[in-house]
XYZ file of C-alpha atoms in Angstrom:
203
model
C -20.554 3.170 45.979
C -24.417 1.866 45.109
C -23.858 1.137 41.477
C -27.683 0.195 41.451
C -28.546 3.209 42.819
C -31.759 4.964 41.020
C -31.472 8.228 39.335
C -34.978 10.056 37.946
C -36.677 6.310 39.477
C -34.706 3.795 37.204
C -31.570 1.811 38.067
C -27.918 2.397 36.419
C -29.388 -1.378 34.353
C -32.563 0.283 34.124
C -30.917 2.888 32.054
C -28.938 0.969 29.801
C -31.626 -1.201 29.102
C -33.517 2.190 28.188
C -30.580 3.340 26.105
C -30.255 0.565 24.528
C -33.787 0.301 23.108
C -33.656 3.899 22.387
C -31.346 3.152 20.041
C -32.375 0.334 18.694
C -36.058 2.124 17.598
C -33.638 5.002 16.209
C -31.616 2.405 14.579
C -35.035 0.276 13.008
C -36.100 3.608 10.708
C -32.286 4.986 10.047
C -30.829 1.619 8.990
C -33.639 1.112 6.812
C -33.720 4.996 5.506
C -30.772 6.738 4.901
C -29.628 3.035 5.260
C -26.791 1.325 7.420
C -24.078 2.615 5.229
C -25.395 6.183 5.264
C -26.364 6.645 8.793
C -23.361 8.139 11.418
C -23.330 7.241 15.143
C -24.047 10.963 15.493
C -27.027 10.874 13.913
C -28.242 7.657 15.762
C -27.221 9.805 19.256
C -29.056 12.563 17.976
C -32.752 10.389 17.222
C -32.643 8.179 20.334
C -31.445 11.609 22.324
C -28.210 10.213 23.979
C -25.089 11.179 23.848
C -21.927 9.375 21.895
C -20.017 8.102 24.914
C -23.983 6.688 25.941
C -23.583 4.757 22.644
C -20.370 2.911 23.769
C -21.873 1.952 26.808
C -24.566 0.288 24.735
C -22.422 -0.908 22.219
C -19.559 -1.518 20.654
C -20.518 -0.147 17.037
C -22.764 0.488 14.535
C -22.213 -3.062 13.513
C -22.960 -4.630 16.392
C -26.446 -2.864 17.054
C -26.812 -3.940 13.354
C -26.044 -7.254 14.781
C -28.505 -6.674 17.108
C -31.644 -5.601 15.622
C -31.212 -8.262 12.827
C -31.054 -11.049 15.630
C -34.237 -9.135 16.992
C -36.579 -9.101 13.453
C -34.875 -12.930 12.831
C -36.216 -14.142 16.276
C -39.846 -12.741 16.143
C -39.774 -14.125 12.152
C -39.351 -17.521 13.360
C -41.899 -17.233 15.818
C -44.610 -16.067 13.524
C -43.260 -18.981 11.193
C -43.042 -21.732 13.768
C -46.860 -21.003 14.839
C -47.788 -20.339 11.084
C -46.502 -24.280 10.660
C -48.187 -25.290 13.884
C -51.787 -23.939 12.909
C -51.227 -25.437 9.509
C -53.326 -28.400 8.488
C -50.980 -31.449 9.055
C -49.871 -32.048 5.267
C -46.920 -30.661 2.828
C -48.652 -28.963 0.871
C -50.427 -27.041 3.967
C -46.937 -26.392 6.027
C -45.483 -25.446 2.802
C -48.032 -22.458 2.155
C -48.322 -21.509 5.414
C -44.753 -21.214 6.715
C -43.841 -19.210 3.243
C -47.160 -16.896 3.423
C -46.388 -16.899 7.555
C -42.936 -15.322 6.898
C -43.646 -13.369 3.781
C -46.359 -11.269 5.880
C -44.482 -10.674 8.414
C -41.206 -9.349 6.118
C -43.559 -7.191 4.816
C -45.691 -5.775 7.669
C -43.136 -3.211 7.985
C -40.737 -2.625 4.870
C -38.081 -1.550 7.503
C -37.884 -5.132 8.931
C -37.776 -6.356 5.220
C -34.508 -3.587 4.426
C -33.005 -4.279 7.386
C -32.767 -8.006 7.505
C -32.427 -8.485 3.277
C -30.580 -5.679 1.915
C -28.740 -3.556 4.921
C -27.807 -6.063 6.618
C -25.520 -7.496 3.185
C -24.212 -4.109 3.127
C -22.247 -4.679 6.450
C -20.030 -6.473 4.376
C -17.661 -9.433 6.462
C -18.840 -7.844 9.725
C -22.257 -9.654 10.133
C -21.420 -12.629 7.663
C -21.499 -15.205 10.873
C -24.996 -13.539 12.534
C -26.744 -13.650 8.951
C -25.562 -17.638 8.398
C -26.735 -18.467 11.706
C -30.377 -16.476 10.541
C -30.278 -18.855 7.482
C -29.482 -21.776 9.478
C -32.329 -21.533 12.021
C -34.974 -21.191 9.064
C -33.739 -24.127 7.173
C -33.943 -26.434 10.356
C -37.539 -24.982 11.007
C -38.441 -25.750 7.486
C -36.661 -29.842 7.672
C -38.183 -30.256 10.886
C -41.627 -29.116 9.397
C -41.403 -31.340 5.779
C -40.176 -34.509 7.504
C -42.490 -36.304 7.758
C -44.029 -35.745 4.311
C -40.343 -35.938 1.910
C -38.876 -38.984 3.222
C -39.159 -40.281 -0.658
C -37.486 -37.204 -2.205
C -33.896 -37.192 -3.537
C -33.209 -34.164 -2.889
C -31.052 -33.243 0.053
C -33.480 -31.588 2.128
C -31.173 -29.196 3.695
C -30.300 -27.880 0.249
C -33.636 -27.690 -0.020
C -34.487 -25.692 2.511
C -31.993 -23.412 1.811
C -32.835 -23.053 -1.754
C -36.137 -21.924 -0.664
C -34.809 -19.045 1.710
C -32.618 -17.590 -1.010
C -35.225 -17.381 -3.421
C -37.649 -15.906 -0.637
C -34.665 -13.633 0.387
C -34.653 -12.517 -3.406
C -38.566 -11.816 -3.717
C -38.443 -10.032 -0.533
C -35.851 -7.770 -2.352
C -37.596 -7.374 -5.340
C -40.320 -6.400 -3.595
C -38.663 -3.910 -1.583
C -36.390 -2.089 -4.265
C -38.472 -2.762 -7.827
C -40.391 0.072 -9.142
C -43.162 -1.810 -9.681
C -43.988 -3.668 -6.208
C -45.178 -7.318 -7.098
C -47.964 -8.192 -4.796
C -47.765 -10.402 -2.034
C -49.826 -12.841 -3.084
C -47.950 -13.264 -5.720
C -44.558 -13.358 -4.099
C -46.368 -16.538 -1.749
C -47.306 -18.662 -4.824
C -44.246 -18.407 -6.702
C -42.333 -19.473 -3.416
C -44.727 -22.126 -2.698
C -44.072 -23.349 -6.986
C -40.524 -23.125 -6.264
C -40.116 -25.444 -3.577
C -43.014 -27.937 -5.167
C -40.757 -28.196 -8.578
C -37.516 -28.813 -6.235
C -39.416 -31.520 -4.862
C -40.249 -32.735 -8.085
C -44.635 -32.405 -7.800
C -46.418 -29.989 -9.788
């Protein structure tokens, strides 16, 4: 049998693939609203128009496309970020505001990105625990290699640091996404870019 044989011009792959980003997109407005908890396999079948045993062959779970779409929004955040810090005028103070502005702006493009990788996803419980630490992992290596050069005379470890600075960007992000009143973004960038100045001891 021709597993790769094409039905309505697309391969058996070719379909999967489609599948697969069918219900991803349904998965990128449900997971954000109703929310991860709140949303059925059934109901992602029914937006992305496939049918439950379709899902299986996708994947394994509504976990792992979870999984999935928050490894998606992490990658293209630290691509914005890394060229953000590439662009940026070649001091700490200049990396420092752009990488935080870079990756604030893109959170909040699109609020689902900013639910989906800062509140859903910590409402998968255990099940995404390893996927989420590697996220935080890759940012705080972006952020060392970026400050290297310019923090060689702090005390401060600068991988504690680093991750300082994502959970209090993590917790903006969230405040911004669940308070009534919505601070502005602006706003959220300077008192990111004060909070990592003051852990490096400048003013």
């Amino acid at each position: 049998m021709n597993v790769n044989r094409s039905y309505r011009g697309m391969t058996a792959e070719q379909r999967l693939a489609d599948r697969r980003e069918r219900l991803m997109t349904a998965a990128y407005t449900l997971y954000a609203k109703p929310g991860f908890t709140s949303t059925t396999i059934e109901r992602l079948c029914s937006e992305a128009r496939i049918s439950n045993r379709a899902f299986y062959e996708c994947f394994g779970g509504r976990e792992e496309l979870l999984q999935a779409l928050h490894e998606r929004c992490v990658d293209e955040s630290l691509a914005a970020v890394a060229q953000a810090l590439q662009e940026a005028p070649d001091t700490l103070d200049g990396k420092v505001k752009a990488g935080i502005r870079a990756y604030i702006e893109f959170a909040t493009a699109d609020w689902r990105r900013a639910r989906i990788m800062h509140v859903e996803v910590r409402r998968s419980g255990e099940v995404l625990t390893v996927s989420r630490q590697r996220a935080i992992e890759a940012f705080a290596r972006l952020i060392q290699d970026a400050t290297a050069d310019f923090t060689q005379k702090s005390l401060v470890d600068q991988r504690l640091l680093a991750l300082g600075v994502i959970g209090s960007l993590q917790e903006l992000l969230i405040e911004w996404l669940l308070s009534d009143g919505r601070p502005d973004i602006e706003e959220l960038a300077e008192v990111a870019v004060h909070i990592f100045n003051r852990c490096l001891g400048d003013d």
